[in-house]
PDB file of C-alpha atoms and ligand atoms in Angstrom:
ATOM      1  CA  MET A 153      17.159 -61.631 -51.773  1.00  0.00           C
ATOM      2  CA  ILE A 154      18.958 -60.304 -53.991  1.00  0.00           C
ATOM      3  CA  ASP A 155      22.574 -61.313 -54.462  1.00  0.00           C
ATOM      4  CA  PRO A 156      24.966 -58.268 -52.792  1.00  0.00           C
ATOM      5  CA  GLN A 157      27.536 -58.842 -55.935  1.00  0.00           C
ATOM      6  CA  ASP A 158      24.880 -58.617 -58.442  1.00  0.00           C
ATOM      7  CA  TYR A 159      23.442 -55.498 -56.710  1.00  0.00           C
ATOM      8  CA  LYS A 160      26.798 -54.152 -57.020  1.00  0.00           C
ATOM      9  CA  GLN A 161      27.185 -55.307 -60.500  1.00  0.00           C
ATOM     10  CA  VAL A 162      24.566 -53.758 -61.530  1.00  0.00           C
ATOM     11  CA  LEU A 163      24.251 -50.229 -60.121  1.00  0.00           C
ATOM     12  CA  GLY A 164      27.730 -50.061 -61.062  1.00  0.00           C
ATOM     13  CA  ALA A 165      26.986 -50.492 -64.382  1.00  0.00           C
ATOM     14  CA  PHE A 166      25.463 -46.750 -63.715  1.00  0.00           C
ATOM     15  CA  PRO A 167      27.776 -44.060 -64.531  1.00  0.00           C
ATOM     16  CA  THR A 168      27.771 -41.362 -62.161  1.00  0.00           C
ATOM     17  CA  GLY A 169      29.824 -37.890 -61.327  1.00  0.00           C
ATOM     18  CA  VAL A 170      31.659 -37.653 -57.635  1.00  0.00           C
ATOM     19  CA  THR A 171      30.386 -35.425 -55.231  1.00  0.00           C
ATOM     20  CA  VAL A 172      31.868 -34.639 -51.517  1.00  0.00           C
ATOM     21  CA  VAL A 173      29.333 -34.216 -49.182  1.00  0.00           C
ATOM     22  CA  THR A 174      30.936 -31.770 -46.203  1.00  0.00           C
ATOM     23  CA  ALA A 175      29.518 -30.077 -42.962  1.00  0.00           C
ATOM     24  CA  LEU A 176      30.955 -28.698 -39.319  1.00  0.00           C
ATOM     25  CA  ASP A 177      31.105 -30.213 -36.231  1.00  0.00           C
ATOM     26  CA  ASP A 178      30.145 -28.300 -32.879  1.00  0.00           C
ATOM     27  CA  ASP A 179      34.129 -27.262 -32.493  1.00  0.00           C
ATOM     28  CA  GLY A 180      34.228 -26.000 -35.740  1.00  0.00           C
ATOM     29  CA  ARG A 181      36.090 -29.417 -37.909  1.00  0.00           C
ATOM     30  CA  LEU A 182      35.457 -30.156 -41.087  1.00  0.00           C
ATOM     31  CA  VAL A 183      33.631 -33.656 -41.609  1.00  0.00           C
ATOM     32  CA  GLY A 184      32.270 -35.480 -44.974  1.00  0.00           C
ATOM     33  CA  PHE A 185      31.790 -38.201 -47.124  1.00  0.00           C
ATOM     34  CA  THR A 186      32.139 -38.756 -50.947  1.00  0.00           C
ATOM     35  CA  ALA A 187      28.855 -40.035 -52.045  1.00  0.00           C
ATOM     36  CA  SER A 188      27.910 -41.196 -55.736  1.00  0.00           C
ATOM     37  CA  ALA A 189      24.321 -41.271 -55.044  1.00  0.00           C
ATOM     38  CA  PHE A 190      23.221 -37.360 -55.220  1.00  0.00           C
ATOM     39  CA  SER A 191      20.165 -36.271 -57.112  1.00  0.00           C
ATOM     40  CA  ALA A 192      18.018 -33.691 -58.196  1.00  0.00           C
ATOM     41  CA  VAL A 193      14.414 -33.620 -56.573  1.00  0.00           C
ATOM     42  CA  SER A 194      12.687 -30.491 -57.383  1.00  0.00           C
ATOM     43  CA  MET A 195      13.200 -26.959 -58.670  1.00  0.00           C
ATOM     44  CA  ASP A 196      10.558 -24.928 -56.972  1.00  0.00           C
ATOM     45  CA  PRO A 197      11.765 -25.080 -54.162  1.00  0.00           C
ATOM     46  CA  ALA A 198      15.210 -26.400 -55.166  1.00  0.00           C
ATOM     47  CA  LEU A 199      16.186 -29.696 -53.392  1.00  0.00           C
ATOM     48  CA  VAL A 200      18.425 -32.112 -54.206  1.00  0.00           C
ATOM     49  CA  LEU A 201      19.295 -35.279 -52.436  1.00  0.00           C
ATOM     50  CA  VAL A 202      22.232 -37.652 -51.151  1.00  0.00           C
ATOM     51  CA  CYS A 203      21.960 -41.024 -49.832  1.00  0.00           C
ATOM     52  CA  PRO A 204      24.721 -41.615 -46.459  1.00  0.00           C
ATOM     53  CA  SER A 205      25.285 -44.510 -45.028  1.00  0.00           C
ATOM     54  CA  LEU A 206      23.580 -44.824 -41.618  1.00  0.00           C
ATOM     55  CA  ASN A 207      27.235 -46.361 -40.672  1.00  0.00           C
ATOM     56  CA  SER A 208      28.861 -42.827 -41.831  1.00  0.00           C
ATOM     57  CA  ASP A 209      30.684 -40.535 -39.026  1.00  0.00           C
ATOM     58  CA  SER A 210      29.705 -37.938 -41.162  1.00  0.00           C
ATOM     59  CA  TYR A 211      25.727 -38.227 -41.942  1.00  0.00           C
ATOM     60  CA  PRO A 212      24.783 -37.854 -37.464  1.00  0.00           C
ATOM     61  CA  ILE A 213      27.183 -34.559 -37.924  1.00  0.00           C
ATOM     62  CA  ILE A 214      25.323 -33.427 -41.085  1.00  0.00           C
ATOM     63  CA  LYS A 215      22.189 -33.802 -39.199  1.00  0.00           C
ATOM     64  CA  ARG A 216      22.995 -32.228 -36.167  1.00  0.00           C
ATOM     65  CA  SER A 217      24.278 -29.068 -37.520  1.00  0.00           C
ATOM     66  CA  GLY A 218      21.158 -28.601 -40.112  1.00  0.00           C
ATOM     67  CA  ARG A 219      23.235 -27.713 -42.946  1.00  0.00           C
ATOM     68  CA  PHE A 220      25.835 -29.383 -45.665  1.00  0.00           C
ATOM     69  CA  VAL A 221      27.196 -28.507 -49.048  1.00  0.00           C
ATOM     70  CA  ILE A 222      27.448 -30.924 -52.049  1.00  0.00           C
ATOM     71  CA  HIS A 223      30.677 -30.476 -54.227  1.00  0.00           C
ATOM     72  CA  ILE A 224      30.350 -31.643 -57.504  1.00  0.00           C
ATOM     73  CA  LEU A 225      34.381 -33.127 -58.219  1.00  0.00           C
ATOM     74  CA  SER A 226      36.474 -31.928 -60.914  1.00  0.00           C
ATOM     75  CA  HIS A 227      38.549 -34.537 -63.217  1.00  0.00           C
ATOM     76  CA  GLU A 228      42.010 -33.607 -61.103  1.00  0.00           C
ATOM     77  CA  GLN A 229      40.106 -33.892 -58.119  1.00  0.00           C
ATOM     78  CA  GLN A 230      40.111 -38.159 -57.662  1.00  0.00           C
ATOM     79  CA  ALA A 231      42.437 -37.781 -54.766  1.00  0.00           C
ATOM     80  CA  ILE A 232      40.039 -35.615 -52.647  1.00  0.00           C
ATOM     81  CA  ALA A 233      37.431 -38.450 -53.660  1.00  0.00           C
ATOM     82  CA  TYR A 234      39.531 -41.163 -51.937  1.00  0.00           C
ATOM     83  CA  HIS A 235      40.366 -38.921 -48.886  1.00  0.00           C
ATOM     84  CA  PHE A 236      36.753 -38.573 -48.694  1.00  0.00           C
ATOM     85  CA  ALA A 237      36.154 -42.017 -48.599  1.00  0.00           C
ATOM     86  CA  GLY A 238      38.052 -43.187 -46.226  1.00  0.00           C
ATOM     87  CA  LYS A 239      37.245 -42.856 -42.458  1.00  0.00           C
ATOM     88  CA  GLY A 240      38.764 -42.149 -39.304  1.00  0.00           C
ATOM     89  CA  HIS A 241      40.466 -39.983 -40.547  1.00  0.00           C
ATOM     90  CA  ASP A 242      40.800 -35.842 -39.724  1.00  0.00           C
ATOM     91  CA  LYS A 243      38.935 -34.875 -43.116  1.00  0.00           C
ATOM     92  CA  GLY A 244      40.436 -31.563 -43.064  1.00  0.00           C
ATOM     93  CA  GLN A 245      43.466 -32.681 -43.287  1.00  0.00           C
ATOM     94  CA  GLY A 246      46.146 -31.673 -45.954  1.00  0.00           C
ATOM     95  CA  VAL A 247      42.799 -30.149 -47.714  1.00  0.00           C
ATOM     96  CA  GLN A 248      41.771 -26.859 -49.064  1.00  0.00           C
ATOM     97  CA  TRP A 249      38.306 -25.422 -47.269  1.00  0.00           C
ATOM     98  CA  GLN A 250      37.220 -21.618 -46.373  1.00  0.00           C
ATOM     99  CA  ARG A 251      33.917 -21.245 -44.594  1.00  0.00           C
ATOM    100  CA  SER A 252      30.986 -19.613 -47.047  1.00  0.00           C
ATOM    101  CA  GLU A 253      29.455 -16.476 -46.005  1.00  0.00           C
ATOM    102  CA  LEU A 254      26.933 -18.831 -45.009  1.00  0.00           C
ATOM    103  CA  GLN A 255      29.076 -20.740 -42.672  1.00  0.00           C
ATOM    104  CA  ASN A 256      29.422 -23.481 -44.486  1.00  0.00           C
ATOM    105  CA  ALA A 257      32.739 -25.926 -45.223  1.00  0.00           C
ATOM    106  CA  VAL A 258      33.165 -25.285 -49.138  1.00  0.00           C
ATOM    107  CA  LEU A 259      36.193 -27.307 -50.696  1.00  0.00           C
ATOM    108  CA  GLU A 260      38.958 -25.272 -52.946  1.00  0.00           C
ATOM    109  CA  GLY A 261      38.734 -26.811 -56.764  1.00  0.00           C
ATOM    110  CA  ALA A 262      35.160 -28.431 -57.288  1.00  0.00           C
ATOM    111  CA  VAL A 263      33.475 -27.743 -60.564  1.00  0.00           C
ATOM    112  CA  ALA A 264      29.864 -26.641 -58.505  1.00  0.00           C
ATOM    113  CA  TYR A 265      29.039 -26.665 -55.375  1.00  0.00           C
ATOM    114  CA  LEU A 266      25.266 -26.658 -53.215  1.00  0.00           C
ATOM    115  CA  GLU A 267      24.822 -24.690 -50.139  1.00  0.00           C
ATOM    116  CA  CYS A 268      22.248 -27.140 -48.482  1.00  0.00           C
ATOM    117  CA  ARG A 269      19.645 -26.956 -45.245  1.00  0.00           C
ATOM    118  CA  VAL A 270      18.388 -30.248 -44.146  1.00  0.00           C
ATOM    119  CA  TRP A 271      14.989 -30.311 -45.584  1.00  0.00           C
ATOM    120  CA  GLU A 272      14.217 -33.428 -44.755  1.00  0.00           C
ATOM    121  CA  ASP A 273      15.925 -36.902 -43.746  1.00  0.00           C
ATOM    122  CA  TYR A 274      14.359 -40.025 -44.877  1.00  0.00           C
ATOM    123  CA  PRO A 275      15.027 -43.688 -43.769  1.00  0.00           C
ATOM    124  CA  GLY A 276      16.219 -45.962 -47.151  1.00  0.00           C
ATOM    125  CA  GLY A 277      17.053 -48.967 -45.755  1.00  0.00           C
ATOM    126  CA  ASP A 278      20.997 -49.180 -44.461  1.00  0.00           C
ATOM    127  CA  HIS A 279      21.432 -45.506 -45.909  1.00  0.00           C
ATOM    128  CA  ALA A 280      19.192 -42.641 -45.238  1.00  0.00           C
ATOM    129  CA  ILE A 281      17.783 -39.968 -48.259  1.00  0.00           C
ATOM    130  CA  LEU A 282      19.219 -36.339 -47.123  1.00  0.00           C
ATOM    131  CA  VAL A 283      16.854 -33.770 -48.627  1.00  0.00           C
ATOM    132  CA  GLY A 284      18.620 -30.715 -48.950  1.00  0.00           C
ATOM    133  CA  GLU A 285      16.622 -27.056 -49.789  1.00  0.00           C
ATOM    134  CA  VAL A 286      19.901 -25.142 -51.863  1.00  0.00           C
ATOM    135  CA  GLU A 287      20.419 -22.201 -50.697  1.00  0.00           C
ATOM    136  CA  LYS A 288      23.061 -20.817 -52.521  1.00  0.00           C
ATOM    137  CA  LEU A 289      24.584 -22.181 -55.361  1.00  0.00           C
ATOM    138  CA  TRP A 290      28.137 -21.790 -57.632  1.00  0.00           C
ATOM    139  CA  CYS A 291      29.557 -23.617 -60.666  1.00  0.00           C
ATOM    140  CA  ALA A 292      33.120 -22.800 -62.385  1.00  0.00           C
ATOM    141  CA  GLY A 293      33.337 -22.084 -66.289  1.00  0.00           C
ATOM    142  CA  HIS A 294      33.692 -24.832 -68.469  1.00  0.00           C
ATOM    143  CA  GLU A 295      38.277 -25.018 -67.695  1.00  0.00           C
ATOM    144  CA  LEU A 296      36.676 -27.867 -65.144  1.00  0.00           C
ATOM    145  CA  ASP A 297      35.459 -30.912 -66.374  1.00  0.00           C
ATOM    146  CA  PRO A 298      33.500 -33.398 -63.455  1.00  0.00           C
ATOM    147  CA  LEU A 299      35.187 -36.636 -62.349  1.00  0.00           C
ATOM    148  CA  LEU A 300      33.217 -39.421 -64.028  1.00  0.00           C
ATOM    149  CA  TYR A 301      32.437 -43.121 -61.632  1.00  0.00           C
ATOM    150  CA  CYS A 302      31.352 -46.153 -63.698  1.00  0.00           C
ATOM    151  CA  ARG A 303      32.134 -50.071 -62.325  1.00  0.00           C
ATOM    152  CA  GLY A 304      34.305 -48.916 -59.589  1.00  0.00           C
ATOM    153  CA  LYS A 305      36.618 -46.421 -61.673  1.00  0.00           C
ATOM    154  CA  MET A 306      36.845 -42.949 -61.753  1.00  0.00           C
ATOM    155  CA  ASP A 307      38.094 -40.489 -64.875  1.00  0.00           C
ATOM    156  CA  GLN A 308      37.379 -37.521 -66.308  1.00  0.00           C
ATOM    157  CA  LEU A 309      34.572 -37.578 -69.738  1.00  0.00           C
ATOM    158  CA  PRO A 310      35.795 -39.143 -72.337  1.00  0.00           C
ATOM    159  CA  GLU A 311      37.482 -36.947 -75.308  1.00  0.00           C
ATOM    160  CA  THR A 312      34.254 -37.332 -77.616  1.00  0.00           C
ATOM    161  CA  LEU A 313      31.946 -35.762 -74.876  1.00  0.00           C
ATOM    162  CA  ARG A 314      34.331 -33.530 -73.539  1.00  0.00           C
ATOM    163  CA  ALA A 315      34.286 -31.749 -77.244  1.00  0.00           C
ATOM    164  CA  LEU A 316      30.694 -31.867 -77.171  1.00  0.00           C
ATOM    165  CA  ALA A 317      30.071 -30.480 -73.894  1.00  0.00           C
ATOM    166  CA  HIS A 318      32.331 -27.659 -74.938  1.00  0.00           C
ATOM    167  CA  ALA A 319      31.016 -26.647 -78.326  1.00  0.00           C
ATOM    168  CA  SER A 320      27.661 -25.733 -76.010  1.00  0.00           C
TER     169      SER A 320
HETATM  170  C1  LIG B  13      32.916 -42.655 -56.057  1.00  0.00           C
HETATM  171  C2  LIG B  13      32.272 -43.387 -54.055  1.00  0.00           C
HETATM  172  C3  LIG B  13      30.869 -43.307 -54.217  1.00  0.00           C
HETATM  173  C4  LIG B  13      30.687 -43.195 -53.128  1.00  0.00           C
HETATM  174  N1  LIG B  13      29.200 -43.150 -52.916  1.00  0.00           N
HETATM  175  C5  LIG B  13      28.676 -43.001 -51.206  1.00  0.00           C
HETATM  176  C6  LIG B  13      26.798 -42.738 -51.513  1.00  0.00           C
HETATM  177  O1  LIG B  13      26.622 -42.397 -52.112  1.00  0.00           O
HETATM  178  N2  LIG B  13      27.195 -42.706 -49.894  1.00  0.00           N
HETATM  179  C7  LIG B  13      27.536 -43.493 -48.917  1.00  0.00           C
HETATM  180  O2  LIG B  13      27.392 -43.601 -47.536  1.00  0.00           O
HETATM  181  N3  LIG B  13      29.010 -44.005 -48.998  1.00  0.00           N
HETATM  182  C8  LIG B  13      29.770 -43.495 -50.240  1.00  0.00           C
HETATM  183  N4  LIG B  13      30.424 -43.937 -50.625  1.00  0.00           N
HETATM  184  C9  LIG B  13      31.457 -44.520 -49.504  1.00  0.00           C
HETATM  185  C10 LIG B  13      32.247 -43.298 -48.043  1.00  0.00           C
HETATM  186  O3  LIG B  13      32.433 -41.674 -48.828  1.00  0.00           O
HETATM  187  C11 LIG B  13      33.168 -43.602 -47.322  1.00  0.00           C
HETATM  188  O4  LIG B  13      31.879 -44.896 -46.813  1.00  0.00           O
HETATM  189  C12 LIG B  13      33.359 -42.910 -46.323  1.00  0.00           C
HETATM  190  O5  LIG B  13      34.126 -43.448 -45.381  1.00  0.00           O
HETATM  191  C13 LIG B  13      32.009 -42.397 -45.131  1.00  0.00           C
HETATM  192  O6  LIG B  13      32.833 -41.586 -44.418  1.00  0.00           O
HETATM  193  P1  LIG B  13      32.468 -41.433 -42.994  1.00  0.00           P
HETATM  194  O7  LIG B  13      32.185 -42.646 -42.206  1.00  0.00           O
HETATM  195  O8  LIG B  13      33.750 -40.308 -42.547  1.00  0.00           O
HETATM  196  O9  LIG B  13      31.360 -40.257 -43.154  1.00  0.00           O
HETATM  197  C14 LIG B  13      31.356 -43.794 -51.827  1.00  0.00           C
HETATM  198  C15 LIG B  13      32.858 -44.141 -52.458  1.00  0.00           C
HETATM  199  C16 LIG B  13      33.258 -43.952 -53.150  1.00  0.00           C
HETATM  200  C17 LIG B  13      35.111 -44.036 -53.477  1.00  0.00           C
END
């Protein structure tokens, strides 16, 4: 048996970006959750994955709707990350978003987003492994940098990495 504290400490040492996964319920209301468990899977077909907790209120709605959007948050969106990490409140309240052409809920201000159709939903212990087929994607220019997450803290790119990333 792995000690949960050790597990969190070890996994927390792996820096990630921060995403928000959104969907619309049957009444057109925005749902969503903050997720660091996001990965590329396949280029052809274009597949990505996120891992929602089985306790997530958004997860059954995402499954039901069959579509979702993964937003890669910008360094200016820490408040959005905490907003979508909260439970039991209206996630659309105080958030700028609009319906896309594909009828997905797209948030304003992200570095990039991927509009997905549910491709497969695998069991993953106390989480699900939700694989999405990318139907459309979008990326901002270099004026926005991604938000980073490490050891429970969020911040922007360190200046050294920022300079390298902007030079390319
Ligand atoms: C930085 C960060 C990363 C997170 N990553 C995940 C994740 O990958 N999967 C997950 O299920 N929850 C993750 N969470 C927690 C969810 O965002 C949180 O449980 C949220 O309340 C779920 O919302 P819902 O129940 O309305 O779906 C993360 C939270 C934070 C702050």
